Short mmCIF file of C-alpha atoms in Angstrom, two decimals:
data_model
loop_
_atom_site.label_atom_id
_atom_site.label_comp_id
_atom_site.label_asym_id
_atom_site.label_seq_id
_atom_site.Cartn_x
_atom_site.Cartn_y
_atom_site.Cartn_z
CA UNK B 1 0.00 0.00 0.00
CA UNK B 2 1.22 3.10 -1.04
CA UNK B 3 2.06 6.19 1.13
CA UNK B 4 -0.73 8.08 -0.49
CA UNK B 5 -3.28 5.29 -0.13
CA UNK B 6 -5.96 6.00 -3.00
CA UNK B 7 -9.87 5.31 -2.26
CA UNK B 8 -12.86 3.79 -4.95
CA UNK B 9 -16.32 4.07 -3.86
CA UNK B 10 -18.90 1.13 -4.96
CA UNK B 11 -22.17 1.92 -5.62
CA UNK B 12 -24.51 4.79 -7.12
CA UNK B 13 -27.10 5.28 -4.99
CA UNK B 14 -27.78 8.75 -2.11
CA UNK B 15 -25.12 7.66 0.09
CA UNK B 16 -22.32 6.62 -2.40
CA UNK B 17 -22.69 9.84 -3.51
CA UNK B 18 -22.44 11.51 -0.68
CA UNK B 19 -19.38 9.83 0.09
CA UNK B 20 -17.84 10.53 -2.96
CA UNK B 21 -18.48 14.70 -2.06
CA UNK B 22 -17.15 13.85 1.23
CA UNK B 23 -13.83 12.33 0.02
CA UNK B 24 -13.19 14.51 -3.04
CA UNK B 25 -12.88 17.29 -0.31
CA UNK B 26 -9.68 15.79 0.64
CA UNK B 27 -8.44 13.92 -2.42
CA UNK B 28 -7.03 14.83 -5.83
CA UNK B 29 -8.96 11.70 -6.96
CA UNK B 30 -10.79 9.07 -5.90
CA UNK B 31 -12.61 6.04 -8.48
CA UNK B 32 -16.18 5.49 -8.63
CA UNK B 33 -18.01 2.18 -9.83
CA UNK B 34 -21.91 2.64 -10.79
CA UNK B 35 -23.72 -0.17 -12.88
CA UNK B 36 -25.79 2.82 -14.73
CA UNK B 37 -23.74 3.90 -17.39
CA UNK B 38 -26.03 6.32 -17.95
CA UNK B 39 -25.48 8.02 -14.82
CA UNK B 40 -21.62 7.98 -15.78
CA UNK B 41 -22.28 9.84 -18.89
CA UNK B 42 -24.33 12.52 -16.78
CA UNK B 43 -21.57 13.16 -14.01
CA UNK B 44 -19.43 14.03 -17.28
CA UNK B 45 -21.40 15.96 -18.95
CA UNK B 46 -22.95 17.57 -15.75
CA UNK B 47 -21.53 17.46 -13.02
CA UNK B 48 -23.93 15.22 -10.86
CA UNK B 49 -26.10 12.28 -10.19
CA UNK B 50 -28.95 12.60 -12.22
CA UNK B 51 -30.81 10.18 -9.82
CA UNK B 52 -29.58 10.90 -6.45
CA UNK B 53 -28.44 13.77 -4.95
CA UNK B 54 -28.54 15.86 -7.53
CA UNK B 55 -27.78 19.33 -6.27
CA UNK B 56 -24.28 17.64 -5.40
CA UNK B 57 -21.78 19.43 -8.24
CA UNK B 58 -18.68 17.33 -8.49
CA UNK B 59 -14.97 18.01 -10.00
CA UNK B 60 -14.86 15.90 -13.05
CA UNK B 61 -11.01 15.92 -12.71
CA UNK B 62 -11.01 14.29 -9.26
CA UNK B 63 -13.49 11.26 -10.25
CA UNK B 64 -12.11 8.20 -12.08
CA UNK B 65 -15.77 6.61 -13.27
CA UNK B 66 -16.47 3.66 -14.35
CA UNK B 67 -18.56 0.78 -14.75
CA UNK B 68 -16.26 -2.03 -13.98
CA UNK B 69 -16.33 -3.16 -10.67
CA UNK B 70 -12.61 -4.48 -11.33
CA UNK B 71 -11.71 -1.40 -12.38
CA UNK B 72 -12.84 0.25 -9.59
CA UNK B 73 -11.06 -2.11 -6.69
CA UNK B 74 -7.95 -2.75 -9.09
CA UNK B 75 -7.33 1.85 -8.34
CA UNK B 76 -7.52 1.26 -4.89
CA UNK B 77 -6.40 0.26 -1.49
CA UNK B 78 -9.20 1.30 0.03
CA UNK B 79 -12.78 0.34 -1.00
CA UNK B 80 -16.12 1.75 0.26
CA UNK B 81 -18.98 -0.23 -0.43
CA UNK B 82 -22.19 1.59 -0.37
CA UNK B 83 -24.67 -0.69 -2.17
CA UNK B 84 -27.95 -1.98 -1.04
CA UNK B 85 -26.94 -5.25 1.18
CA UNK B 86 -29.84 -7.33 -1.11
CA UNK B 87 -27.47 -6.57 -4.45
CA UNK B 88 -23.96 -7.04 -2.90
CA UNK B 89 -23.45 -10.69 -3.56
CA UNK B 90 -24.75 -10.02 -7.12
CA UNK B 91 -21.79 -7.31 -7.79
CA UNK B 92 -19.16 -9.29 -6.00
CA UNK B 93 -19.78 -11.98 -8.12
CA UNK B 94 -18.26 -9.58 -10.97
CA UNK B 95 -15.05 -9.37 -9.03
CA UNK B 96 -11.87 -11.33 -11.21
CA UNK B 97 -9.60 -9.38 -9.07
CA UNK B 98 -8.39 -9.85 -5.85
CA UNK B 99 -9.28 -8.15 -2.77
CA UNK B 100 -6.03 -9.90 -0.61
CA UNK B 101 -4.45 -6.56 1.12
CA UNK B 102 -7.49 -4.03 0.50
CA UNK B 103 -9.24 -2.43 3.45
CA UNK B 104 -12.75 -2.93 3.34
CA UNK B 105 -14.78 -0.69 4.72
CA UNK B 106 -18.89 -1.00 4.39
CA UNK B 107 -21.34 1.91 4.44
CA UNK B 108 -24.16 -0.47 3.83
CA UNK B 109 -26.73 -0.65 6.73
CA UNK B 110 -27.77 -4.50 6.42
CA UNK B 111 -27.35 -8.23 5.79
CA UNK B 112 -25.99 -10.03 3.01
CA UNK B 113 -29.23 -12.35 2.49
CA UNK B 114 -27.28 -15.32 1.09
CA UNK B 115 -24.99 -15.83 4.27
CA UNK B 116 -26.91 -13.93 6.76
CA UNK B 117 -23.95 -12.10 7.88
CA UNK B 118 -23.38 -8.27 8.35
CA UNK B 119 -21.37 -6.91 5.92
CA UNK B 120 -18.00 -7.23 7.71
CA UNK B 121 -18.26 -10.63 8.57
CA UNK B 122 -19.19 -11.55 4.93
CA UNK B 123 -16.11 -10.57 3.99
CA UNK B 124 -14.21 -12.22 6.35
CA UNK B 125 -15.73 -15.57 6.20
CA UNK B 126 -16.27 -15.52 2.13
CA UNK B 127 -13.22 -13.68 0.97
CA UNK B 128 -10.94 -14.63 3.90
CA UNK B 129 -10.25 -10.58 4.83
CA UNK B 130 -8.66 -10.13 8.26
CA UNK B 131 -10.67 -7.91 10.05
CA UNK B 132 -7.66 -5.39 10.68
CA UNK B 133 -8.98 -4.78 7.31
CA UNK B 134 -12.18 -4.37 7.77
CA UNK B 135 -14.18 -0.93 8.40
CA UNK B 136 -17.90 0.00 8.88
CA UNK B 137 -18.39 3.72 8.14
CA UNK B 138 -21.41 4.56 10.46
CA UNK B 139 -23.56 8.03 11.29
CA UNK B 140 -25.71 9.46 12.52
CA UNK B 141 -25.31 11.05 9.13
CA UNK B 142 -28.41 11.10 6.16
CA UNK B 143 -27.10 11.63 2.77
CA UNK B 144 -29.50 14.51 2.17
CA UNK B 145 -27.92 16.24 4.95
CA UNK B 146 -23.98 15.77 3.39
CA UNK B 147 -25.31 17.27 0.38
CA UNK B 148 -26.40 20.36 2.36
CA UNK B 149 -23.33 20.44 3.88
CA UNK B 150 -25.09 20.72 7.22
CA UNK B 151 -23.11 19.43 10.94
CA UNK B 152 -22.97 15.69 10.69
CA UNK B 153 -21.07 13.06 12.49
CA UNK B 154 -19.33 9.81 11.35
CA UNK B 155 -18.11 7.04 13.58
CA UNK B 156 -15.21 4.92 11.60
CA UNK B 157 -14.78 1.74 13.26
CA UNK B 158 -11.85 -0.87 12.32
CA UNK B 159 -9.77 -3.59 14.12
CA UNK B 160 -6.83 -1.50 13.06
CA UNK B 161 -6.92 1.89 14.37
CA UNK B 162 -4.99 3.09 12.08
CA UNK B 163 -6.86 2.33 9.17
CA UNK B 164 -9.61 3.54 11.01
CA UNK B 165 -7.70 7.44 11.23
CA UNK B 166 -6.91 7.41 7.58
CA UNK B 167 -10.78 6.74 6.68
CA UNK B 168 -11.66 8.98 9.04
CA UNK B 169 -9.08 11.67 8.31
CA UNK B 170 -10.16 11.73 4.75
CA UNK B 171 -13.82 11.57 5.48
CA UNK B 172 -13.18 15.03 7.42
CA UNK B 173 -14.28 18.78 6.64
CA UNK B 174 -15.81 21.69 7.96
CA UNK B 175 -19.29 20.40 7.95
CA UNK B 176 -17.97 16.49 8.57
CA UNK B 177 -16.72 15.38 11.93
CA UNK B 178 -15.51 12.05 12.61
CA UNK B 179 -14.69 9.67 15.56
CA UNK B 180 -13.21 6.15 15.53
CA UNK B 181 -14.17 2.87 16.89
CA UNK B 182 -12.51 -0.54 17.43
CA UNK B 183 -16.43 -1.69 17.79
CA UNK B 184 -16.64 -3.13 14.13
CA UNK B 185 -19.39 -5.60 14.64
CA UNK B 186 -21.55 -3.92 17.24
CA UNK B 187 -21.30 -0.99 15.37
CA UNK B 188 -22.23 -2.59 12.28
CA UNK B 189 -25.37 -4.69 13.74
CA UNK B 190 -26.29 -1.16 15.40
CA UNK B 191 -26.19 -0.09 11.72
CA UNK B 192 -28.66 -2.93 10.57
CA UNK B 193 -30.58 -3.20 13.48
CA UNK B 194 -32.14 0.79 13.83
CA UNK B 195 -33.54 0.37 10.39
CA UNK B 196 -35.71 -2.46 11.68
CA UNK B 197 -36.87 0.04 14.78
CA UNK B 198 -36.77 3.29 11.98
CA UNK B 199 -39.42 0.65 10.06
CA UNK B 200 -41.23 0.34 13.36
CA UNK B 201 -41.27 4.36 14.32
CA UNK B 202 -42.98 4.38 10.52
CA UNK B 203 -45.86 2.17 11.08
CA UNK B 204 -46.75 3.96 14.34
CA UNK B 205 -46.91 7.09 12.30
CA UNK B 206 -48.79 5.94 10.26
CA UNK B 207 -51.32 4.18 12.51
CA UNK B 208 -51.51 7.40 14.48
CA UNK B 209 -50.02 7.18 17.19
CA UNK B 210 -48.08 10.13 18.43
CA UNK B 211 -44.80 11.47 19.85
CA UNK B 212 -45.61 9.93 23.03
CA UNK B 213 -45.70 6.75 22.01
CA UNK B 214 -42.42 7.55 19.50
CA UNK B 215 -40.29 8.49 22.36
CA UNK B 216 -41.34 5.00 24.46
CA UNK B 217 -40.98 3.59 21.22
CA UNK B 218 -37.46 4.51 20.44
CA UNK B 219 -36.14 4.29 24.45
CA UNK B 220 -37.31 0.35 24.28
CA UNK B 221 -35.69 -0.03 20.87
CA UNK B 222 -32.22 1.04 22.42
CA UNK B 223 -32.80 -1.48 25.11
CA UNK B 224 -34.04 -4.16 22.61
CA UNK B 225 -30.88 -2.97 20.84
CA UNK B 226 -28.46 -3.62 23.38
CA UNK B 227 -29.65 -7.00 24.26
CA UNK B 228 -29.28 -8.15 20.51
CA UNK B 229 -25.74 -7.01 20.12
CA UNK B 230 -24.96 -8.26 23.45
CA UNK B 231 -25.99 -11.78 22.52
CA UNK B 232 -24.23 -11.36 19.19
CA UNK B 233 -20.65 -9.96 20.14
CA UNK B 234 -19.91 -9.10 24.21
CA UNK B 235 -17.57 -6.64 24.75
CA UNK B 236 -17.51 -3.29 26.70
CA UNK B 237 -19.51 -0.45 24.76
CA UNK B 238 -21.29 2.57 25.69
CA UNK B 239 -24.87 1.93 23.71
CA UNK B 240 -25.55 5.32 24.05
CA UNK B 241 -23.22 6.23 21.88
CA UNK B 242 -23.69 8.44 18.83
CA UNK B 243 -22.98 5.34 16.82
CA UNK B 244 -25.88 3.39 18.06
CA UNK B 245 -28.14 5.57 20.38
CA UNK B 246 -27.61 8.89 17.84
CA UNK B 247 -28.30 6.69 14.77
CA UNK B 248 -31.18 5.02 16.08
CA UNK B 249 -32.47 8.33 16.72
CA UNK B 250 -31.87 9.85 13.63
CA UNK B 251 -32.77 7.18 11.25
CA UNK B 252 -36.24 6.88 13.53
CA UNK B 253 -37.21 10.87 13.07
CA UNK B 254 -35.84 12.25 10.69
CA UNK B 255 -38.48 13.23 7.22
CA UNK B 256 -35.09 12.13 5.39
CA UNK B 257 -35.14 7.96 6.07
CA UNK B 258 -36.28 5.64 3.63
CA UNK B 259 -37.38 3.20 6.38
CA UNK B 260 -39.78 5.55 8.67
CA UNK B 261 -41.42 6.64 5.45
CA UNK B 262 -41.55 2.76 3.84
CA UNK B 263 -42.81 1.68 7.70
CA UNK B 264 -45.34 4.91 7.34
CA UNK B 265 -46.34 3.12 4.68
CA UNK B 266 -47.58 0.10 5.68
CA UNK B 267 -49.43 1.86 8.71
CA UNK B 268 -51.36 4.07 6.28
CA UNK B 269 -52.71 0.24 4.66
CA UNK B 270 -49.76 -0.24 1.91
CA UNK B 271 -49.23 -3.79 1.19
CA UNK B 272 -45.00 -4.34 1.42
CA UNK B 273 -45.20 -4.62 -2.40
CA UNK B 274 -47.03 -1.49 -3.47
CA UNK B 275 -45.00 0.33 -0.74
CA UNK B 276 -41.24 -1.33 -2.52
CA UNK B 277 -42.94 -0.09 -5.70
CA UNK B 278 -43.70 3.95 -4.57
CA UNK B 279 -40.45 4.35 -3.47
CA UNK B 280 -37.42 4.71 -5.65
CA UNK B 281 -35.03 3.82 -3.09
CA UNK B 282 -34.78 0.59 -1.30
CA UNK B 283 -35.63 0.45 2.61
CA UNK B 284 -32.63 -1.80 3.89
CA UNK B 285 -34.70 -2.32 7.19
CA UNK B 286 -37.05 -4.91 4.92
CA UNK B 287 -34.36 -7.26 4.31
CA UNK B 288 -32.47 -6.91 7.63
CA UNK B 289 -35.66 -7.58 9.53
CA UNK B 290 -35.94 -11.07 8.30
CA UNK B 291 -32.30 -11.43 8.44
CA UNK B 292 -32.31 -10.44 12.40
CA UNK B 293 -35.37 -12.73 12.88
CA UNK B 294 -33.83 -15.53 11.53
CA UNK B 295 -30.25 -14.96 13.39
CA UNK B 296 -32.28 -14.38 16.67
CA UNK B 297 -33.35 -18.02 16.58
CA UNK B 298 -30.20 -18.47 17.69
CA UNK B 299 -29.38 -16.07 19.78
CA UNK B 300 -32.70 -16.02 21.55
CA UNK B 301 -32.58 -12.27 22.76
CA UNK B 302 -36.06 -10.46 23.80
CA UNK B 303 -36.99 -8.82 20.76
CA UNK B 304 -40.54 -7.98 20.41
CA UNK B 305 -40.19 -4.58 17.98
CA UNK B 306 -38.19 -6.51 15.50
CA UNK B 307 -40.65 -9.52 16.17
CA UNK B 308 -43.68 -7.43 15.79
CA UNK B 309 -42.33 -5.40 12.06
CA UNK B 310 -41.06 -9.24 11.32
CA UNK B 311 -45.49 -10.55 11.81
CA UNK B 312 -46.18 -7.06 10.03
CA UNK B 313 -43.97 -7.62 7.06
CA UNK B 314 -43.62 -11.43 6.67
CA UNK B 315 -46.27 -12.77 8.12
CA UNK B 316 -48.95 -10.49 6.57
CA UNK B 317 -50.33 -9.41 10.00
CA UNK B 318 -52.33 -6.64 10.46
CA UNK B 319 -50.46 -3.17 11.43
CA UNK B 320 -53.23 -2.34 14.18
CA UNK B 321 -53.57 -5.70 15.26
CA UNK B 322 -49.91 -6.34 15.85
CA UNK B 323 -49.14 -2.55 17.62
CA UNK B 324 -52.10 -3.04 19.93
CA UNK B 325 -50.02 -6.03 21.11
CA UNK B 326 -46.87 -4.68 21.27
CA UNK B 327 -48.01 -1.62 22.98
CA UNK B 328 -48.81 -3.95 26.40
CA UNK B 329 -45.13 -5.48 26.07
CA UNK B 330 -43.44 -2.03 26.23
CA UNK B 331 -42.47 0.05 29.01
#
């Protein structure tokens, strides 16, 4: 790896864009790998993302584009994925080059479906990465807001802190501040698991209920939280850190995430198909939900939000029905 260690972003979508604007403040170049070639030709000719983002004006002469995965991960040493988790096996499968000695770092909030692992773990069970290098670039931080250049945080976590300051140190600018972590999967399952709970704060919504219930709503989730992550991977954390408690919060309230508004939804009488359909960006809290059912077979932790969005969701249970329930388990 060189001195200068050079950076390729994955993905197309809000927040791969965002990080792109967030490391272009920093770097003289950075490579970018979108499947829409389409999209490519727009950044060239105009500056931005036609579909996402696009108030975001970039320096054409900082962004290596391309549609080649290969390409992409060949430029650099390190390599941010931000794709939906349902569509990451699907563009890994593209890889012919190897990833022995990048550093991984995922900005995807999720689980790979076809292992049932978090992101990290994926990668270090499939393609044999040691987690030294392996990253998780958390928030509380919605793309929307990086594009306004309004205050927003980043944890960086990473079994190698050092890694972790480079991300971080490149990541950082006047409207960008950054902490590290050496949390990787806890912060990670955080990451997955307030999507589920953002889905949750959605339905209420749109059932009616107020910001009463939303605040008991959101103080049991951190609990709930807490006893997941504890059952997955022990170690000494504060959960009231920015990197769990802050982005549960944010991704639960804010008018800016995808999974409050697919969650509001379903409350308002949306079937989960017709709600997919509306939106034009995918709700990663769908997938994770059954992903965090499934794994809490195992792990057997008292879950009754995520168990109550998994009867709503999967199980074709009514909304009404299943919050009248959960509302006596709560406290």
């Amino acid at each position: 790896m060189s001195d200068t260690p050079k950076f390729a972003v994955i993905g197309g979508g809000s927040w791969a864009t965002a990080i792109a604007k967030m490391l272009c403040v920093n770097l003289p170049e950075i490579a970018w790998y979108m499947r829409n070639t389409y999209a490519i030709e727009h950044i060239k000719i105009n500056k931005h993302n036609p579909n996402y983002l696009s108030s975001v004006e970039f320096d054409n002469k900082k962004l290596k584009l391309t549609s080649d995965i290969n390409e992409a991960v060949a430029y650099a040493d390190y390599v941010i994925f931000a794709i939906p988790s349902a569509f990451l096996n699907d563009e890994l499968q593209k890889l012919t080059v190897s990833l022995e000695g990048k550093v991984i770092f995922s900005a995807i909030k999720g689980i790979v479906p076809e292992t049932s692992l978090i992101v990290g773990e994926h990668f270090h069970k499939t393609y044999d990465i040691p987690y030294d290098n392996i990253g998780v670039i958390t928030g509380p931080c919605h793309a929307e807001e990086v594009a306004l250049e309004r205050l927003s945080y980043l944890t960086i976590a990473c079994g190698d802190d050092q890694k972790a300051k480079v991300m971080a140190k490149n990541l950082n600018s006047h409207y960008i501040k950054t902490k590290i972590s050496d949390d990787i999967i806890g912060t990670e399952y955080a990451a997955m698991l307030k999507n589920i709970y953002s889905i949750a704060a959605g339905i209420a919504h749109g059932l009616g209920y107020g910001d009463n219930f939303q605040a008991l709503l959101m103080s049991n989730a951190i609990r709930e939280m807490k006893k997941y992550i504890k059952k997955v991977h022990k170690m000494k954390r504060n959960i009231n850190d920015s990197a769990y408690l802050g982005d549960l919060l944010v991704t639960g309230y804010s008018i800016f995430s995808r999974n409050r508004m697919f969650g509001n939804m379903i409350g308002k009488g949306y079937t989960v198909k017709s709600a997919q359909m509306e939106m034009s960006m995918v709700a990663e809290g769908y997938y994770a939900t059954k992903s965090a059912h499934k794994l809490n077979e195992e792990y057997k932790a008292k879950t009754p939000i995520i168990d109550a969005v998994y009867d709503i969701l999967y199980e074709g249970k009514e909304p009404k029905k299943v919050f009248k329930k959960l509302t006596e388990k709560l406290d």
